[in-house]
Amino acid sequence: MEPSEFDQIVRGKLQEEHQLHHREIDASKPFVWAAIQANKTLVVPWYYLAAAAILFLVCSTFLFFNLQEQNRSEIDFLAAKVERLKNKTNAVEIIARKNQQLDLLCSEVEALEHSLTQVNVNPNPTIISKQIVYQTDTVFITQTEYITQYLPAIKEEKIEEPQVELDISADNYTTSDLIYPDFNPSTRTTPKKENTSVKVKIDTLSSN
Amino acid sequence: MKELILNEEKLIERCVEKDRHAQESLYNQFYSDLYLIAMRYLSDHHEAEDAIILSFTKVFKNLRKFNFQGKGSLGKWIRTILINEAIRLLKKRRQLHFNDEVHQLKLENSEANGLEQMQAADIFRMIEQLPAGYRTVFNLHVVEGFSHKEIAALLKVSESTSKTQLKKARNSLMNRINQEKAYGTV
């Protein structure tokens, strides 16, 4: 048999009706159709895509602006907080300075209280020495008693003032001084200098 | 009640308009033939189904581009798509092996009567049982009417390979026919 004859017979046989695979064909037909339906690619018109793209752009822009606004408000809020914290720090510093001043004042008050208690303890001035000077007058005899007293300094500033040493010893007085106490003021002790020591004149023997 | 669309051109138009009923009608019209063709090339039920699914998806997608040239042109176009898909699947699954050994082959049984007496289903089954390379070239040349040049271009083999594969396919098929005749099954 010629190959062409063989091919022709086979081709003719294959075009004949036959029942081969008819069961498989009937069974698989609905499933294959369902699979084709599921496998179909969705064809979206270009204007749908364009509309979707524009919508997406608008939405994303809106979202972006919203986020930016939110960030800005958050930054403002944080800046305000930072400013408030800075102010609080200043207030703390002021309070600390005031506390220091208060401490200083307290210590001063304590010192003053201490000095006052000392004054209260010694209410009477301390007598350092006692001298009796007799004055002879032509008519009257006057006895003057000078008492040197210690006066405690109340304020420290007063201590710093120049202190005049008063010579209160009886040896420095001449007879004329004793007779005429007001005659030579340069050599005389002025009882007016009462800053540190005071001479009190007591006329115990004075008449009239 | 489903309308029977007999006019092929009208069927195509309605399929292009995404008419589901028309598409189903087209599918029903060609499914059996396509299944048998797919089985002839792939000889596997599931692979045949896969090839049909892929083919119909392509058909519905590209039907707008199809140029109707009279009755039967649509069927030929769909069959060509299916054959291409089947060959693509065979290549993808590395089932196509071509042995280029050239032997002096001649048809052992020179009697045409034996072949003519055979049932179509038996010949069909015998073709399905051929190796993939033989089966493909035999189907393309004998059934579809492709030339060796076209087969060589389609399968990306030489023309001599196509000729050799065809001769081997014929010889193998004839041997099977003789064997079955000898056992008395035919």
Coordinates of C-alpha atoms in Angstrom, one line a residue:
Chain A
M1 CA 0.0 0.0 0.0
E2 CA 1.3 3.5 -0.9
P3 CA 1.8 5.9 1.9
S4 CA -0.6 8.4 0.3
E5 CA -3.3 5.6 0.1
F6 CA -2.7 4.8 3.8
D7 CA -3.0 8.5 4.7
Q8 CA -6.2 8.9 2.8
I9 CA -7.8 5.9 4.4
V10 CA -6.8 7.0 7.9
R11 CA -8.1 10.6 7.2
G12 CA -11.4 9.2 6.0
K13 CA -11.8 6.9 9.0
L14 CA -11.0 9.9 11.4
Q15 CA -13.8 11.9 9.8
E16 CA -16.3 9.2 10.4
E17 CA -18.7 9.5 13.4
H18 CA -17.6 7.5 16.4
Q19 CA -18.5 7.2 20.0
L20 CA -15.0 7.3 21.4
H21 CA -14.6 9.6 24.4
H22 CA -18.3 10.5 24.2
R23 CA -18.7 9.9 28.0
E24 CA -15.7 12.0 28.8
I25 CA -16.9 14.8 26.5
D26 CA -20.3 14.9 28.1
A27 CA -18.9 14.8 31.6
S28 CA -16.3 17.4 31.1
K29 CA -18.3 19.9 29.0
P30 CA -19.9 21.9 31.8
F31 CA -16.8 22.0 33.9
V32 CA -14.7 23.2 31.0
W33 CA -17.2 25.9 30.2
A34 CA -17.2 27.0 33.9
A35 CA -13.4 27.1 33.7
I36 CA -13.5 29.2 30.5
Q37 CA -15.9 31.7 32.2
A38 CA -13.6 31.9 35.2
N39 CA -10.5 32.2 33.0
K40 CA -11.9 35.1 31.0
T41 CA -9.9 38.2 31.3
L42 CA -11.9 41.3 32.2
V43 CA -11.6 43.9 29.5
V44 CA -11.9 47.3 31.1
P45 CA -12.6 50.3 28.7
W46 CA -10.0 53.0 28.6
Y47 CA -12.3 55.7 30.0
Y48 CA -13.0 53.6 33.1
L49 CA -9.2 53.3 33.6
A50 CA -8.8 57.1 33.0
A51 CA -11.6 57.9 35.5
A52 CA -10.1 55.5 38.0
A53 CA -6.7 57.1 37.6
I54 CA -8.1 60.7 38.0
L55 CA -10.1 59.5 41.1
F56 CA -7.0 58.0 42.5
L57 CA -5.0 61.1 41.9
V58 CA -7.6 63.3 43.5
C59 CA -8.0 61.0 46.5
S60 CA -4.2 60.8 47.0
T61 CA -3.8 64.6 46.7
F62 CA -6.6 65.1 49.3
L63 CA -5.0 62.5 51.5
F64 CA -1.6 64.1 51.1
F65 CA -2.8 67.6 52.0
N66 CA -4.7 66.2 55.0
L67 CA -1.6 64.5 56.2
Q68 CA 0.4 67.6 55.7
E69 CA -2.1 69.7 57.6
Q70 CA -2.2 67.2 60.4
N71 CA 1.6 67.2 60.6
R72 CA 1.7 71.0 60.7
S73 CA -0.8 71.1 63.5
E74 CA 1.2 68.5 65.4
I75 CA 4.4 70.5 64.9
D76 CA 2.6 73.7 66.2
F77 CA 1.3 71.8 69.2
L78 CA 4.8 70.4 70.0
A79 CA 6.4 73.9 69.5
A80 CA 3.9 75.4 71.9
K81 CA 4.7 72.6 74.4
V82 CA 8.4 73.2 74.1
E83 CA 7.8 77.0 74.6
R84 CA 5.8 76.2 77.7
L85 CA 8.6 74.0 79.0
K86 CA 11.1 76.7 78.4
N87 CA 9.0 79.2 80.4
K88 CA 8.7 76.6 83.1
T89 CA 12.5 76.4 83.3
N90 CA 12.7 80.2 83.6
A91 CA 10.1 80.1 86.4
V92 CA 12.1 77.4 88.2
E93 CA 15.3 79.5 87.9
I94 CA 13.5 82.5 89.3
I95 CA 12.1 80.4 92.2
A96 CA 15.6 79.1 92.9
R97 CA 17.0 82.7 92.9
K98 CA 14.2 83.8 95.2
N99 CA 14.9 80.9 97.5
Q100 CA 18.6 81.9 97.7
Q101 CA 17.5 85.4 98.6
L102 CA 15.1 84.0 101.1
D103 CA 17.9 81.9 102.6
L104 CA 20.1 85.0 102.9
L105 CA 17.4 87.0 104.5
C106 CA 16.7 84.1 106.9
S107 CA 20.3 84.0 107.9
E108 CA 20.3 87.8 108.4
V109 CA 17.2 87.5 110.5
E110 CA 18.8 84.8 112.5
A111 CA 21.9 87.0 113.0
L112 CA 19.7 89.9 114.1
E113 CA 17.7 87.7 116.4
H114 CA 20.9 86.4 117.9
S115 CA 22.2 89.9 118.5
L116 CA 18.9 90.9 120.0
T117 CA 18.9 88.0 122.4
Q118 CA 22.4 89.1 123.4
V119 CA 21.1 92.6 124.0
N120 CA 18.2 91.1 126.0
V121 CA 20.5 89.0 128.0
N122 CA 22.6 92.1 129.0
P123 CA 20.0 94.8 129.3
N124 CA 22.2 96.9 131.6
P125 CA 25.4 98.2 130.1
T126 CA 28.5 96.7 131.6
I127 CA 30.5 99.0 133.9
I128 CA 34.1 98.8 132.9
S129 CA 35.7 101.1 135.4
K130 CA 34.6 103.6 137.9
Q131 CA 36.3 107.0 138.7
I132 CA 35.5 109.7 141.1
V133 CA 36.7 113.1 140.2
Y134 CA 36.5 115.9 142.7
Q135 CA 36.0 119.4 141.5
T136 CA 36.7 122.3 143.7
D137 CA 34.8 125.4 143.2
T138 CA 35.0 128.7 144.9
V139 CA 31.6 128.4 146.3
F140 CA 30.4 124.9 145.8
I141 CA 32.1 121.6 145.8
T142 CA 30.9 119.4 143.0
Q143 CA 31.5 115.7 142.9
T144 CA 31.3 114.3 139.4
E145 CA 31.3 110.6 138.9
Y146 CA 32.3 109.4 135.3
I147 CA 31.2 105.9 134.5
T148 CA 32.5 104.3 131.3
Q149 CA 30.0 101.9 129.9
Y150 CA 30.2 99.4 127.2
L151 CA 27.5 99.7 124.6
P152 CA 27.1 96.7 122.3
A153 CA 27.1 97.5 118.7
I154 CA 23.7 97.0 117.1
K155 CA 24.8 97.2 113.5
E156 CA 28.0 96.0 112.0
E157 CA 28.2 99.1 109.8
K158 CA 28.6 101.2 112.9
I159 CA 31.6 99.2 114.0
E160 CA 33.4 100.1 110.8
E161 CA 33.1 103.7 111.5
P162 CA 36.4 105.4 112.8
Q163 CA 36.6 104.8 116.4
V164 CA 38.1 107.5 118.5
E165 CA 40.1 106.2 121.4
L166 CA 39.1 108.1 124.5
D167 CA 41.7 108.5 127.1
I168 CA 39.8 108.1 130.2
S169 CA 42.6 107.5 132.7
A170 CA 42.8 110.1 135.4
D171 CA 46.5 110.6 134.9
N172 CA 45.9 112.6 131.7
Y173 CA 44.0 115.2 133.4
T174 CA 45.8 118.3 134.8
T175 CA 44.7 120.2 137.7
S176 CA 43.5 123.1 135.6
D177 CA 41.4 120.7 133.8
L178 CA 39.9 119.5 136.9
I179 CA 39.4 123.1 138.2
Y180 CA 38.3 124.5 134.8
P181 CA 36.9 121.7 132.8
D182 CA 35.7 123.9 130.0
F183 CA 38.9 125.9 129.6
N184 CA 41.0 123.7 127.2
P185 CA 38.8 121.8 124.9
S186 CA 41.6 120.3 122.8
T187 CA 43.0 118.3 125.7
R188 CA 39.6 117.5 127.1
T189 CA 37.6 114.5 126.7
T190 CA 34.3 115.3 125.2
P191 CA 31.5 113.5 126.8
K192 CA 29.6 114.0 123.5
K193 CA 31.5 111.2 121.8
E194 CA 29.1 108.6 122.9
N195 CA 29.4 106.2 120.1
T196 CA 31.5 103.7 121.9
S197 CA 32.0 104.9 125.4
V198 CA 30.1 107.5 127.4
K199 CA 31.2 109.4 130.3
V200 CA 28.3 110.1 132.6
K201 CA 28.6 113.1 134.9
I202 CA 27.0 112.5 138.3
D203 CA 27.0 115.4 140.7
T204 CA 26.4 113.7 143.9
L205 CA 27.8 116.6 146.0
S206 CA 26.3 119.5 144.2
S207 CA 24.4 121.9 146.2
N208 CA 21.3 124.0 145.3
Chain B
M1 CA -35.6 29.1 26.3
K2 CA -32.3 29.3 24.6
E3 CA -32.3 30.6 21.0
L4 CA -30.5 28.4 18.5
I5 CA -28.1 30.6 16.5
L6 CA -27.6 28.9 13.2
N7 CA -25.9 31.6 11.3
E8 CA -22.2 31.5 12.0
E9 CA -21.7 35.2 11.1
K10 CA -24.4 36.3 13.5
L11 CA -23.0 34.0 16.1
I12 CA -19.6 35.7 15.8
E13 CA -21.2 39.2 16.0
R14 CA -23.0 38.3 19.2
C15 CA -20.0 36.7 20.7
V16 CA -18.0 39.9 20.0
E17 CA -20.8 41.8 21.8
K18 CA -20.0 39.6 24.9
D19 CA -23.4 37.8 24.6
R20 CA -23.0 34.9 27.1
H21 CA -25.6 32.8 25.4
A22 CA -23.9 33.2 22.0
Q23 CA -20.6 32.3 23.5
E24 CA -22.0 29.2 25.1
S25 CA -23.6 28.3 21.8
L26 CA -20.3 28.5 20.0
Y27 CA -18.7 26.4 22.7
N28 CA -21.3 23.7 22.5
Q29 CA -21.0 23.7 18.7
F30 CA -17.2 23.0 18.7
Y31 CA -16.5 21.3 22.0
S32 CA -16.8 17.7 20.9
D33 CA -14.6 18.1 17.8
L34 CA -12.0 20.1 19.8
Y35 CA -11.9 17.5 22.5
L36 CA -11.1 14.8 20.0
I37 CA -8.5 16.8 18.3
A38 CA -6.9 17.7 21.6
M39 CA -6.9 14.0 22.6
R40 CA -5.3 13.1 19.3
Y41 CA -2.4 15.5 20.0
L42 CA -2.1 15.2 23.8
S43 CA -3.7 11.8 24.5
D44 CA -4.5 12.9 28.1
H45 CA -8.0 13.9 29.3
H46 CA -6.8 16.7 31.6
E47 CA -4.3 18.1 29.2
A48 CA -7.0 18.1 26.5
E49 CA -9.3 20.0 28.9
D50 CA -6.5 22.5 29.6
A51 CA -5.9 23.0 25.9
I52 CA -9.6 23.6 25.2
I53 CA -9.9 26.1 28.1
L54 CA -6.9 28.1 26.8
S55 CA -8.1 27.9 23.3
F56 CA -11.6 29.2 24.0
T57 CA -10.2 31.9 26.2
K58 CA -8.1 33.0 23.2
V59 CA -11.0 32.6 20.8
F60 CA -13.3 34.9 22.8
K61 CA -10.6 37.4 23.3
N62 CA -9.6 37.6 19.7
L63 CA -12.9 37.0 18.0
R64 CA -13.2 40.8 17.1
K65 CA -10.0 40.4 15.0
F66 CA -11.3 37.3 13.2
N67 CA -12.0 37.8 9.5
F68 CA -15.1 35.7 8.5
Q69 CA -14.4 34.1 5.1
G70 CA -17.5 31.9 4.6
K71 CA -18.9 28.8 6.3
G72 CA -16.3 26.7 8.0
S73 CA -13.7 29.4 8.3
L74 CA -14.5 29.9 12.0
G75 CA -14.1 26.2 12.8
K76 CA -10.8 26.1 10.9
W77 CA -9.6 29.1 12.9
I78 CA -10.6 27.6 16.2
R79 CA -9.0 24.3 15.3
T80 CA -5.8 26.0 14.4
I81 CA -5.8 27.8 17.8
L82 CA -6.3 24.5 19.6
I83 CA -3.6 22.7 17.7
N84 CA -1.1 25.6 18.5
E85 CA -2.1 25.4 22.1
A86 CA -1.7 21.6 22.2
I87 CA 1.8 21.8 20.6
R88 CA 2.7 24.6 23.1
L89 CA 1.6 22.4 25.9
L90 CA 3.6 19.5 24.6
K91 CA 6.7 21.7 24.2
K92 CA 6.1 23.1 27.7
R93 CA 5.9 19.6 29.2
R94 CA 8.9 18.5 27.2
Q95 CA 7.0 15.6 25.7
L96 CA 8.1 16.2 22.1
H97 CA 11.1 14.1 21.4
F98 CA 12.2 13.6 17.8
N99 CA 14.5 10.7 16.9
D100 CA 16.4 11.6 13.7
E101 CA 17.6 8.1 13.0
V102 CA 16.8 7.2 9.4
H103 CA 15.9 3.6 8.8
Q104 CA 14.6 2.1 5.7
L105 CA 11.0 1.9 6.5
K106 CA 8.3 0.3 4.5
L107 CA 4.8 -0.5 5.3
E108 CA 4.6 -4.1 6.2
N109 CA 1.0 -4.6 5.5
S110 CA 0.3 -3.7 1.9
E111 CA -3.3 -4.7 2.1
A112 CA -5.7 -1.8 2.3
N113 CA -8.6 -4.0 3.2
G114 CA -7.5 -4.6 6.8
L115 CA -7.3 -0.9 7.4
E116 CA -10.6 -0.1 5.8
Q117 CA -12.3 -2.7 7.9
M118 CA -11.2 -1.1 11.1
Q119 CA -13.4 1.1 13.1
A120 CA -12.7 4.8 13.3
A121 CA -12.5 4.6 17.1
D122 CA -9.8 1.9 16.9
I123 CA -7.7 3.9 14.5
F124 CA -8.2 6.9 16.7
R125 CA -7.1 5.0 19.8
M126 CA -4.0 3.7 18.0
I127 CA -3.0 7.2 17.0
E128 CA -3.4 8.3 20.6
Q129 CA -1.1 5.5 21.7
L130 CA 1.8 6.6 19.3
P131 CA 4.7 8.5 20.9
A132 CA 4.2 12.2 21.1
G133 CA 6.7 13.1 18.3
Y134 CA 5.2 10.6 15.8
R135 CA 1.7 11.5 16.8
T136 CA 2.2 15.2 16.3
V137 CA 3.8 15.0 12.9
F138 CA 1.2 12.3 11.7
N139 CA -1.7 14.5 12.9
L140 CA -0.3 17.6 11.3
H141 CA 0.5 16.0 8.0
V142 CA -2.1 13.4 7.5
V143 CA -5.2 14.8 9.3
E144 CA -4.6 18.6 9.1
G145 CA -2.8 18.6 5.8
F146 CA 0.3 20.6 6.8
S147 CA 3.3 20.3 4.5
H148 CA 6.7 19.2 5.9
K149 CA 7.9 22.8 5.6
E150 CA 5.0 24.1 7.7
I151 CA 5.5 21.3 10.2
A152 CA 9.2 22.0 10.5
A153 CA 8.5 25.7 11.1
L154 CA 5.8 25.0 13.6
L155 CA 7.7 22.4 15.6
K156 CA 11.1 24.2 15.0
V157 CA 12.7 21.0 13.5
S158 CA 14.2 20.3 10.1
E159 CA 12.0 19.0 7.2
S160 CA 13.9 15.7 7.2
T161 CA 13.0 15.2 10.8
S162 CA 9.4 15.8 10.0
K163 CA 9.5 13.3 7.1
T164 CA 11.3 10.7 9.3
Q165 CA 8.8 11.1 12.1
L166 CA 5.9 10.7 9.6
K167 CA 7.4 7.5 8.2
K168 CA 8.0 6.1 11.7
A169 CA 4.5 7.0 12.7
R170 CA 3.0 5.2 9.6
N171 CA 5.1 2.2 10.2
S172 CA 4.3 2.0 13.9
L173 CA 0.6 2.5 13.2
M174 CA 0.6 -0.3 10.6
N175 CA 2.5 -2.6 13.0
R176 CA -0.2 -2.0 15.6
I177 CA -2.9 -2.7 13.0
N178 CA -1.2 -5.9 12.0
Q179 CA -0.8 -7.0 15.6
E180 CA -4.4 -6.4 16.4
K181 CA -5.5 -8.2 13.3
A182 CA -3.2 -11.1 14.2
Y183 CA -4.8 -11.3 17.7
G184 CA -8.2 -11.1 16.1
T185 CA -9.4 -8.0 18.0
V186 CA -10.1 -6.2 14.8

